[in-house]
Amino acid sequence: MAGQHRAAASKARGPTADRAVGRRPRGTLNREDIVAAAFELVAGEEGVDGLSMPRLARQLGVGVTSLYWYFRSKDDLMAALTEEAADRLYRMLPDYRGRPWDEHLLRYFRDFRRVFLDNPALCDLLVLRAPMEARSPEATRRFFTLLEREIGALAEAGFPLRDAVDAYMTLSVYTRGCVLNERLFRSAEEQLGRGGERMPQPDMDSETFPLMAEAAMCWAPSFSTEEKFEAGVGFIIDGLRSRLAGYVNPL
Amino acid sequence: MAGQHRAAASKARGPTADRAVGRRPRGTLNREDIVAAAFELVAGEEGVDGLSMPRLARQLGVGVTSLYWYFRSKDDLMAALTEEAADRLYRMLPDYRGRPWDEHLLRYFRDFRRVFLDNPALCDLLVLRAPMEARSPEATRRFFTLLEREIGALAEAGFPLRDAVDAYMTLSVYTRGCVLNERLFRSAEEQLGRGGERMPQPDMDSETFPLMAEAAMCWAPSFSTEEKFEAGVGFIIDGLRSRLAGYVNPL
DNA sequence: ACCTGAACACCGTTCAAGT
DNA sequence: ACCTGAACACCGTTCAAGT
């Protein structure tokens, strides 16, 4: 009876909204399913902004307030969702040990960037919203397992521990900086696109801006191309190389 | 009469909320004042999240809907606010021309970072929310003036234009990556602090994580110290130095 | 031209109540 | 123990109306 009532109330929303017409029987709702549904929403068209408690409840065929039995607040849910995202990220990062350290780094961070670009939801949750530290002990453990492996590779290549740590983190910070840039640039484009506008092109007459006018040909807006990303990685790896040479051959 | 009514309605909110008891007379409201008040709100305790149309209207002593005469939407207002923020940023960045290029870069980006750390509002508006490109032609002009100067300094030091552009952007992306990290880390700490909790410290036994356990002493959470920031800048500048040597002395 | 309040659809969260 | 709807305070935005 209650089920019919609910179905009638939502009949105007089309078939997809009715996916859970037969409302969940008791005892079948749990944290995992809620997080999974939340991730589905976030990975969908609307992104992180499209995630709301009412929407999530509708997706699950459940009253909104039921969610609060499993999560104290939306923030609490977001934390769990971030865990889930971190889990997926770690599973997607390949292991390039065995190759020369510079090639290893280049490939690793190239993939690191790719994962975020291909999965905006991961980017929003892990790059834009939460620092690495705000995770459960479990997730932190996996994070440190990864670090142990990657920093170990650098140490083996001859970097003192401190430089190995700093090198990895520098590339990580730089890469996430690129990803942030690209993400913001894309959503700005999208938003303008909806309004039919174009990104304002600066009127760069070569008298007031001689260099920038000339640079236009090697300029990528928001530094957001693979080529530009690799230019930066190149500088950093060059720096590491000369540092490495300095250890064995001090002046 | 209407004024008394309004004052009575808000009497429970304390003195600061009443700052504009005598509601603004007609024709005195304008875009500049609205943006200024919005910036005040955003720079205040609550930050960007604390900015809402009703709050802003209250601050100005105006009906909420009045704001919509001057701004099509909140997004429209945010765009104007971002302009304002970019304006302030550019005014705060010092000119280090005349010094050696490497010292110039180090000092410039050290200040770049400082400005964002000292002004979280600028950070939220310019680093976390909008790409450089989504600005008015006017702001873009000022942005390119800055670029012209900074990239010019690198070109004078002997870098080909393309590398000069990439070098500046790499450091800019890296620096903003650091700022992002630090900002997220701090707000996570703050949020935990409100709940009385502490950041989860990973249980790093030195058997499963030999390197990370040893690295604990040279580890900064979220890479968020000045020292760590400069370590990364050091790598990049080293890379640039070796690149520069390669131009004049190719193998 | 400028400013208003009433109203709408949405949000996060609390609470007292049901089984 | 688990799930519910009613209710609250808040939000962005529209609209018809006032001067």
Coordinates of C-alpha atoms (C1' of nucleotides) in Angstrom, one line a residue:
Chain A
M1 CA 0.0 0.0 0.0
A2 CA 2.6 2.4 1.0
G3 CA 4.5 1.3 -2.1
Q4 CA 1.7 2.1 -4.4
H5 CA 1.3 5.5 -2.8
R6 CA 5.0 6.2 -3.4
A7 CA 4.9 5.0 -7.0
A8 CA 1.9 7.2 -7.7
A9 CA 3.7 10.2 -6.2
S10 CA 6.8 9.7 -8.4
K11 CA 5.0 8.7 -11.6
A12 CA 5.7 12.0 -13.3
R13 CA 9.5 11.5 -13.1
G14 CA 9.8 8.9 -15.9
P15 CA 11.0 5.4 -15.9
T16 CA 14.6 5.8 -14.6
A17 CA 13.5 7.4 -11.4
D18 CA 11.2 4.4 -10.8
R19 CA 14.1 1.9 -10.9
A20 CA 13.3 1.0 -7.3
V21 CA 9.5 1.1 -7.4
G22 CA 9.2 -1.8 -5.0
R23 CA 10.8 0.1 -2.2
R24 CA 13.6 -1.7 -0.4
P25 CA 12.4 -4.1 2.2
R26 CA 13.8 -3.7 5.7
G27 CA 17.3 -4.6 6.6
T28 CA 18.6 -4.6 3.1
L29 CA 19.9 -1.0 3.2
N30 CA 23.5 -0.7 4.3
R31 CA 26.5 1.6 4.1
E32 CA 28.1 -0.1 1.2
D33 CA 25.1 0.2 -1.0
I34 CA 24.6 3.8 -0.1
V35 CA 28.2 4.7 -0.9
A36 CA 27.9 2.7 -4.2
A37 CA 24.8 4.6 -5.2
A38 CA 26.4 7.9 -4.2
F39 CA 29.4 7.1 -6.4
E40 CA 27.2 6.3 -9.3
L41 CA 25.5 9.7 -8.9
V42 CA 28.8 11.5 -8.6
A43 CA 30.2 9.7 -11.6
G44 CA 27.2 10.6 -13.6
E45 CA 26.3 13.6 -15.6
E46 CA 25.8 16.0 -12.7
G47 CA 29.0 15.3 -10.9
V48 CA 29.7 16.1 -7.3
D49 CA 27.3 19.0 -7.3
G50 CA 24.5 16.7 -8.3
L51 CA 24.8 14.6 -5.2
S52 CA 22.1 15.5 -2.6
M53 CA 20.6 13.5 0.1
P54 CA 17.1 13.6 -1.5
R55 CA 18.4 12.5 -4.8
L56 CA 20.5 9.7 -3.3
A57 CA 17.4 8.5 -1.4
R58 CA 15.3 8.5 -4.5
Q59 CA 18.0 6.5 -6.4
L60 CA 17.8 3.9 -3.6
G61 CA 14.1 4.0 -3.3
V62 CA 14.2 5.0 0.3
G63 CA 13.0 7.8 2.5
V64 CA 15.6 10.6 2.8
T65 CA 15.8 10.3 6.5
S66 CA 16.7 6.6 6.3
L67 CA 20.2 7.7 5.1
Y68 CA 20.8 9.4 8.4
W69 CA 20.6 6.0 10.2
Y70 CA 23.8 5.0 8.4
F71 CA 25.6 8.4 8.1
R72 CA 25.6 11.1 10.7
S73 CA 25.6 13.8 8.1
K74 CA 26.3 14.4 4.4
D75 CA 29.9 15.2 5.4
D76 CA 30.1 11.8 6.9
L77 CA 28.9 10.2 3.7
M78 CA 31.3 12.3 1.7
A79 CA 34.2 11.0 3.8
A80 CA 33.1 7.4 3.0
L81 CA 32.7 8.3 -0.6
T82 CA 36.2 9.7 -0.7
E83 CA 37.5 6.4 0.7
E84 CA 35.8 4.6 -2.1
A85 CA 37.4 7.0 -4.6
A86 CA 40.8 6.6 -3.1
D87 CA 40.4 2.8 -3.3
R88 CA 39.6 3.0 -7.0
L89 CA 42.5 5.4 -7.7
Y90 CA 45.1 3.1 -6.1
R91 CA 43.8 0.2 -8.1
M92 CA 44.3 2.1 -11.3
L93 CA 47.9 3.2 -10.7
P94 CA 50.3 0.8 -12.5
D95 CA 53.6 -0.4 -11.2
Y96 CA 56.6 0.7 -13.3
R97 CA 59.4 -0.7 -11.2
G98 CA 62.2 -2.2 -13.1
R99 CA 62.5 0.6 -15.6
P100 CA 65.0 3.4 -15.3
W101 CA 64.0 5.8 -12.6
D102 CA 63.3 8.7 -15.0
E103 CA 61.2 6.7 -17.3
H104 CA 59.4 5.2 -14.4
L105 CA 58.5 8.6 -13.0
L106 CA 57.4 10.0 -16.4
R107 CA 55.1 7.0 -17.0
Y108 CA 53.8 6.9 -13.5
F109 CA 52.7 10.5 -13.4
R110 CA 51.5 10.5 -16.9
D111 CA 49.1 7.8 -15.8
F112 CA 48.3 9.6 -12.6
R113 CA 47.2 12.6 -14.6
R114 CA 45.2 10.4 -17.1
V115 CA 43.2 8.7 -14.4
F116 CA 42.0 12.0 -13.0
L117 CA 41.2 13.5 -16.4
D118 CA 39.3 10.4 -17.4
N119 CA 37.4 10.2 -14.1
P120 CA 36.3 13.7 -13.2
A121 CA 34.5 12.3 -10.1
L122 CA 37.8 11.0 -8.8
C123 CA 39.4 14.4 -9.5
D124 CA 36.6 16.3 -7.7
L125 CA 36.7 14.0 -4.7
L126 CA 40.5 13.5 -4.3
V127 CA 42.1 16.5 -5.8
L128 CA 39.6 19.4 -5.2
R129 CA 38.0 18.4 -1.9
A130 CA 40.1 16.4 0.4
P131 CA 43.8 16.3 1.4
M132 CA 45.5 12.9 1.4
E133 CA 45.5 12.9 5.2
A134 CA 41.8 13.1 5.8
R135 CA 41.3 9.4 5.2
S136 CA 40.6 6.3 7.3
P137 CA 43.6 4.4 8.7
E138 CA 42.8 1.7 6.1
A139 CA 43.0 4.1 3.2
T140 CA 46.1 5.7 4.7
R141 CA 47.7 2.3 4.9
R142 CA 47.1 1.7 1.2
F143 CA 48.4 5.2 0.4
F144 CA 51.6 4.5 2.3
T145 CA 52.0 1.1 0.6
L146 CA 52.1 3.0 -2.7
L147 CA 54.5 5.6 -1.3
E148 CA 56.8 2.9 0.0
R149 CA 57.0 1.3 -3.4
E150 CA 57.5 4.5 -5.4
I151 CA 59.9 6.2 -3.0
G152 CA 61.7 2.9 -2.7
A153 CA 62.3 2.9 -6.5
L154 CA 63.8 6.4 -6.2
A155 CA 66.0 5.4 -3.3
E156 CA 67.3 2.4 -5.2
A157 CA 68.2 4.7 -8.1
G158 CA 70.5 6.5 -5.7
F159 CA 68.5 9.3 -4.2
P160 CA 68.9 10.0 -0.5
L161 CA 65.6 9.3 1.3
R162 CA 64.7 12.9 1.9
D163 CA 65.2 13.8 -1.8
A164 CA 63.3 10.7 -2.8
V165 CA 60.3 11.8 -0.7
D166 CA 60.5 15.4 -1.9
A167 CA 60.9 14.3 -5.5
Y168 CA 57.8 12.1 -5.5
M169 CA 55.7 14.8 -3.7
T170 CA 56.9 17.5 -6.0
L171 CA 55.7 15.6 -9.0
S172 CA 52.5 14.6 -7.3
V173 CA 51.8 18.2 -6.3
Y174 CA 52.7 19.5 -9.8
T175 CA 50.5 16.8 -11.5
R176 CA 47.5 17.6 -9.3
G177 CA 48.1 21.3 -10.0
C178 CA 47.8 20.5 -13.8
V179 CA 44.8 18.4 -13.2
L180 CA 43.1 21.2 -11.2
N181 CA 43.9 23.6 -13.9
E182 CA 42.4 21.4 -16.6
R183 CA 39.4 20.6 -14.6
L184 CA 38.6 24.2 -13.9
F185 CA 39.2 25.1 -17.5
R186 CA 36.9 22.5 -18.8
S187 CA 34.0 23.3 -16.5
A188 CA 34.4 27.0 -17.3
E189 CA 34.2 26.1 -21.0
E190 CA 31.2 23.9 -20.4
Q191 CA 29.4 26.6 -18.5
L192 CA 30.1 29.1 -21.2
G193 CA 29.0 26.6 -23.8
R194 CA 25.6 26.3 -22.2
G195 CA 25.2 30.0 -22.6
G196 CA 26.5 29.9 -26.1
E197 CA 29.4 32.2 -25.3
R198 CA 33.1 31.8 -26.0
M199 CA 36.1 32.2 -23.7
P200 CA 37.2 35.8 -24.0
Q201 CA 40.3 35.9 -26.2
P202 CA 42.6 38.7 -25.0
D203 CA 43.3 41.3 -27.7
M204 CA 47.1 40.8 -27.8
D205 CA 48.5 43.5 -30.0
S206 CA 52.2 42.9 -30.5
E207 CA 53.1 46.4 -29.4
T208 CA 52.1 46.3 -25.8
F209 CA 52.7 42.5 -25.5
P210 CA 55.5 41.7 -27.9
L211 CA 56.5 38.5 -26.1
M212 CA 53.1 37.2 -25.4
A213 CA 52.0 37.8 -28.9
E214 CA 54.9 35.8 -30.2
A215 CA 54.2 33.2 -27.5
A216 CA 50.7 32.7 -28.7
M217 CA 51.8 29.9 -30.9
C218 CA 53.3 27.9 -28.0
W219 CA 50.6 28.8 -25.5
A220 CA 48.1 26.4 -24.1
P221 CA 45.2 27.9 -22.1
S222 CA 45.5 26.9 -18.5
F223 CA 48.6 24.9 -19.4
S224 CA 46.1 22.1 -20.2
T225 CA 47.6 19.8 -22.8
E226 CA 49.6 16.7 -22.4
E227 CA 52.5 18.4 -24.1
K228 CA 52.6 21.2 -21.5
F229 CA 52.2 18.7 -18.7
E230 CA 55.2 16.9 -19.9
A231 CA 57.2 20.0 -20.4
G232 CA 56.9 20.6 -16.6
V233 CA 57.7 17.0 -15.7
G234 CA 60.7 17.4 -18.0
F235 CA 62.0 20.3 -16.0
I236 CA 61.5 18.5 -12.7
I237 CA 63.2 15.3 -13.9
D238 CA 66.1 17.3 -15.4
G239 CA 66.5 18.9 -11.9
L240 CA 66.5 15.4 -10.3
R241 CA 69.0 14.2 -12.8
S242 CA 71.5 17.0 -12.1
R243 CA 70.9 16.5 -8.4
L244 CA 71.7 12.8 -8.8
A245 CA 74.9 13.6 -10.7
G246 CA 75.8 15.9 -7.8
Y247 CA 75.7 13.1 -5.3
V248 CA 78.3 11.0 -7.0
N249 CA 80.4 13.8 -8.4
P250 CA 80.3 16.7 -6.0
L251 CA 82.2 19.8 -7.1
Chain B
M1 CA 7.4 52.0 9.2
A2 CA 8.8 49.4 6.9
G3 CA 12.2 50.2 8.5
Q4 CA 10.9 49.5 12.0
H5 CA 9.3 46.3 10.9
R6 CA 12.6 45.1 9.4
A7 CA 14.6 46.1 12.5
A8 CA 12.1 44.3 14.7
A9 CA 12.4 41.2 12.6
S10 CA 16.1 41.0 12.9
K11 CA 16.5 42.2 16.5
A12 CA 17.5 38.7 17.7
R13 CA 20.6 38.7 15.5
G14 CA 22.8 41.0 17.6
P15 CA 24.3 44.4 16.8
T16 CA 26.5 43.6 13.9
A17 CA 23.6 42.4 11.8
D18 CA 21.9 45.7 12.3
R19 CA 24.7 47.7 10.8
A20 CA 22.4 48.9 8.0
V21 CA 19.2 49.5 10.0
G22 CA 18.4 52.6 8.1
R23 CA 17.8 50.7 4.8
R24 CA 19.6 52.1 1.8
P25 CA 17.7 54.8 0.0
R26 CA 17.0 54.3 -3.6
G27 CA 19.6 54.8 -6.3
T28 CA 22.6 54.3 -3.9
L29 CA 23.0 50.6 -4.6
N30 CA 25.4 49.6 -7.4
R31 CA 27.6 46.8 -8.6
E32 CA 30.8 48.1 -7.0
D33 CA 29.2 48.3 -3.5
I34 CA 27.7 44.8 -3.9
V35 CA 31.0 43.3 -4.9
A36 CA 32.8 45.1 -2.1
A37 CA 30.3 43.8 0.4
A38 CA 30.6 40.3 -1.1
F39 CA 34.3 40.4 -0.8
E40 CA 34.0 41.5 2.8
L41 CA 31.8 38.4 3.5
V42 CA 34.1 36.0 1.7
A43 CA 37.2 37.4 3.5
G44 CA 35.4 37.0 6.8
E45 CA 35.1 34.1 9.1
E46 CA 32.8 32.0 7.0
G47 CA 34.7 32.2 3.7
V48 CA 33.4 31.5 0.3
D49 CA 30.8 29.0 1.7
G50 CA 29.4 31.8 3.9
L51 CA 28.4 33.9 0.9
S52 CA 24.7 33.7 0.1
M53 CA 22.4 36.1 -1.6
P54 CA 20.2 36.6 1.5
R55 CA 23.3 37.2 3.7
L56 CA 24.7 39.6 1.3
A57 CA 21.5 41.5 1.0
R58 CA 21.2 41.6 4.8
Q59 CA 24.8 43.0 5.0
L60 CA 23.8 45.7 2.5
G61 CA 20.5 46.4 4.2
V62 CA 18.6 45.6 1.0
G63 CA 15.9 43.1 -0.1
V64 CA 17.4 39.9 -1.5
T65 CA 15.8 40.4 -4.9
S66 CA 17.3 43.8 -5.3
L67 CA 20.6 42.1 -6.0
Y68 CA 19.2 40.5 -9.1
W69 CA 18.8 43.9 -10.6
Y70 CA 22.6 44.2 -10.8
F71 CA 23.5 40.6 -11.3
R72 CA 21.7 38.0 -13.4
S73 CA 22.6 35.3 -11.0
K74 CA 24.9 34.3 -8.2
D75 CA 27.3 32.9 -10.8
D76 CA 27.3 36.3 -12.4
L77 CA 28.2 37.9 -9.0
M78 CA 30.9 35.3 -8.4
A79 CA 32.5 36.2 -11.7
A80 CA 32.7 39.9 -10.7
L81 CA 34.0 38.9 -7.3
T82 CA 36.7 36.8 -9.0
E83 CA 37.7 39.9 -11.0
E84 CA 38.0 41.9 -7.8
A85 CA 40.2 39.1 -6.3
A86 CA 42.4 38.9 -9.4
D87 CA 42.9 42.7 -9.2
R88 CA 44.0 42.5 -5.6
L89 CA 46.3 39.5 -6.3
Y90 CA 48.1 41.4 -9.1
R91 CA 48.6 44.4 -6.9
M92 CA 50.3 42.2 -4.3
L93 CA 52.8 40.5 -6.5
P94 CA 56.2 42.3 -6.3
D95 CA 58.6 43.0 -9.2
Y96 CA 61.9 41.2 -8.8
R97 CA 63.5 42.1 -12.1
G98 CA 67.1 43.1 -12.0
R99 CA 68.1 40.1 -9.8
P100 CA 69.6 36.9 -11.2
W101 CA 66.8 34.9 -12.9
D102 CA 66.9 32.0 -10.4
E103 CA 66.7 34.3 -7.3
H104 CA 64.0 36.2 -9.1
L105 CA 61.9 33.1 -9.6
L106 CA 62.4 31.8 -6.1
R107 CA 61.4 35.1 -4.5
Y108 CA 58.5 35.7 -6.9
F109 CA 56.8 32.3 -6.3
R110 CA 57.6 32.4 -2.6
D111 CA 55.5 35.6 -2.5
F112 CA 53.0 34.1 -4.8
R113 CA 52.4 31.3 -2.4
R114 CA 52.4 33.6 0.7
V115 CA 49.7 35.8 -0.8
F116 CA 47.4 32.9 -1.2
L117 CA 48.2 31.4 2.3
D118 CA 47.6 34.8 4.0
N119 CA 44.4 35.4 2.0
P120 CA 42.3 32.3 1.9
A121 CA 39.6 34.2 0.1
L122 CA 41.9 34.9 -2.8
C123 CA 42.9 31.3 -2.7
D124 CA 39.4 30.0 -2.8
L125 CA 38.3 32.3 -5.6
L126 CA 41.4 32.2 -7.8
V127 CA 43.0 28.8 -7.2
L128 CA 40.1 26.5 -6.3
R129 CA 37.2 27.9 -8.4
A130 CA 38.2 29.6 -11.6
P131 CA 40.8 29.1 -14.3
M132 CA 42.9 32.1 -15.3
E133 CA 41.0 32.3 -18.6
A134 CA 37.5 32.9 -17.3
R135 CA 38.1 36.5 -16.7
S136 CA 37.1 39.8 -18.3
P137 CA 39.2 41.2 -21.1
E138 CA 40.3 43.8 -18.6
A139 CA 41.6 41.3 -16.0
T140 CA 43.1 39.2 -18.8
R141 CA 45.0 42.3 -19.9
R142 CA 46.5 42.8 -16.5
F143 CA 47.3 39.1 -16.3
F144 CA 49.2 39.2 -19.6
T145 CA 51.0 42.4 -18.5
L146 CA 52.3 40.3 -15.6
L147 CA 53.2 37.4 -17.8
E148 CA 55.0 39.7 -20.3
R149 CA 57.2 41.0 -17.5
E150 CA 58.0 37.7 -15.9
I151 CA 58.5 35.8 -19.1
G152 CA 60.6 38.7 -20.4
A153 CA 62.9 38.3 -17.4
L154 CA 63.4 34.7 -18.3
A155 CA 64.0 35.4 -22.0
E156 CA 66.6 38.0 -21.0
A157 CA 68.3 35.3 -18.9
G158 CA 68.8 33.3 -22.1
F159 CA 65.8 31.0 -22.2
P160 CA 64.1 30.5 -25.6
L161 CA 60.6 31.9 -25.5
R162 CA 58.9 28.5 -25.4
D163 CA 61.0 27.4 -22.4
A164 CA 60.5 30.7 -20.7
V165 CA 56.7 30.3 -21.0
D166 CA 56.8 26.7 -19.9
A167 CA 59.1 27.5 -17.0
Y168 CA 56.9 30.2 -15.6
M169 CA 53.7 28.1 -16.0
T170 CA 55.4 25.0 -14.4
L171 CA 56.3 27.0 -11.3
S172 CA 52.9 28.6 -11.3
V173 CA 51.1 25.3 -11.5
Y174 CA 53.4 23.7 -8.9
T175 CA 52.9 26.7 -6.5
R176 CA 49.1 26.6 -6.9
G177 CA 49.3 22.8 -6.3
C178 CA 51.1 23.4 -3.0
V179 CA 48.6 26.1 -2.1
L180 CA 45.7 23.8 -2.8
N181 CA 47.2 21.1 -0.7
E182 CA 47.8 23.4 2.2
R183 CA 44.3 24.9 2.0
L184 CA 42.6 21.5 2.0
F185 CA 44.8 20.3 4.8
R186 CA 44.0 23.3 6.9
S187 CA 40.3 23.2 6.4
A188 CA 40.3 19.4 7.2
E189 CA 42.2 20.2 10.4
E190 CA 39.7 22.9 11.3
Q191 CA 36.8 20.7 10.7
L192 CA 38.2 17.9 12.8
G193 CA 39.1 20.5 15.4
R194 CA 35.5 21.5 15.7
G195 CA 34.6 17.8 16.5
G196 CA 37.5 17.6 18.9
E197 CA 39.1 14.8 16.8
R198 CA 42.6 14.5 15.6
M199 CA 43.9 13.7 12.1
P200 CA 44.4 9.9 11.9
Q201 CA 48.1 9.1 12.2
P202 CA 49.0 6.0 10.3
D203 CA 50.4 3.2 12.4
M204 CA 53.7 2.9 10.6
D205 CA 55.5 -0.1 11.9
S206 CA 59.0 -0.2 10.4
E207 CA 58.6 -3.8 9.2
T208 CA 55.9 -3.3 6.6
F209 CA 56.9 0.3 5.8
P210 CA 60.7 0.5 6.4
L211 CA 61.3 3.5 4.2
M212 CA 58.2 5.5 5.2
A213 CA 58.9 4.9 8.9
E214 CA 62.4 6.3 8.4
A215 CA 61.0 9.1 6.3
A216 CA 58.6 10.2 9.1
M217 CA 61.3 12.6 10.3
C218 CA 61.5 14.5 6.9
W219 CA 57.8 14.2 6.2
A220 CA 55.3 17.1 6.1
P221 CA 51.7 16.2 5.9
S222 CA 50.3 17.4 2.6
F223 CA 53.8 18.7 1.7
S224 CA 52.5 21.8 3.4
T225 CA 55.5 23.7 4.8
E226 CA 57.6 26.4 3.4
E227 CA 60.6 24.1 3.5
K228 CA 58.8 21.4 1.4
F229 CA 57.5 24.1 -1.0
E230 CA 61.1 25.3 -1.6
A231 CA 62.4 21.8 -2.1
G232 CA 60.1 21.4 -5.1
V233 CA 61.0 24.9 -6.4
G234 CA 64.6 23.9 -6.0
F235 CA 64.2 20.8 -8.2
I236 CA 62.5 22.9 -10.9
I237 CA 65.1 25.6 -10.9
D238 CA 67.8 23.1 -11.0
G239 CA 66.2 21.6 -14.0
L240 CA 66.0 25.1 -15.6
R241 CA 69.6 25.7 -14.8
S242 CA 70.8 22.5 -16.5
R243 CA 68.6 23.3 -19.5
L244 CA 70.2 26.8 -19.7
A245 CA 73.6 25.3 -19.6
G246 CA 72.6 23.0 -22.4
Y247 CA 71.7 25.9 -24.7
V248 CA 75.2 27.4 -24.7
N249 CA 77.1 24.2 -24.3
P250 CA 75.4 21.4 -26.2
L251 CA 76.9 18.0 -26.0
Chain C
dA1 C1' 14.8 52.8 -13.7
dC2 C1' 15.1 50.7 -9.4
dC3 C1' 13.5 48.1 -5.5
dT4 C1' 10.0 45.2 -3.0
dG5 C1' 7.8 40.8 -0.8
dA6 C1' 5.4 36.6 -1.9
dA7 C1' 6.2 32.3 -3.7
dC8 C1' 8.6 28.1 -5.6
dA9 C1' 11.6 24.2 -5.8
dC10 C1' 15.4 22.7 -3.6
dC11 C1' 18.6 21.6 0.2
dG12 C1' 20.6 19.4 5.0
dT13 C1' 19.0 18.0 9.3
dT14 C1' 16.0 17.0 13.5
dC15 C1' 12.4 14.8 15.8
dA16 C1' 8.8 12.2 17.3
dA17 C1' 6.7 8.3 15.7
dG18 C1' 6.0 3.8 13.7
dT19 C1' 7.2 -1.4 13.3
Chain D
dA1 C1' 17.2 -2.0 15.3
dC2 C1' 15.7 0.1 11.4
dC3 C1' 12.8 3.2 8.6
dT4 C1' 9.2 6.8 8.1
dG5 C1' 7.0 11.6 7.1
dA6 C1' 6.3 16.2 8.9
dA7 C1' 8.7 20.2 9.9
dC8 C1' 12.5 23.7 10.1
dA9 C1' 15.8 26.9 8.6
dC10 C1' 18.2 27.9 4.7
dC11 C1' 19.2 28.5 -0.3
dG12 C1' 18.8 30.5 -5.5
dT13 C1' 15.6 32.4 -8.5
dT14 C1' 11.2 34.2 -10.6
dC15 C1' 7.4 37.2 -10.9
dA16 C1' 4.1 40.5 -10.5
dA17 C1' 3.8 44.6 -8.2
dG18 C1' 5.1 49.0 -6.4
dT19 C1' 7.3 53.8 -6.9

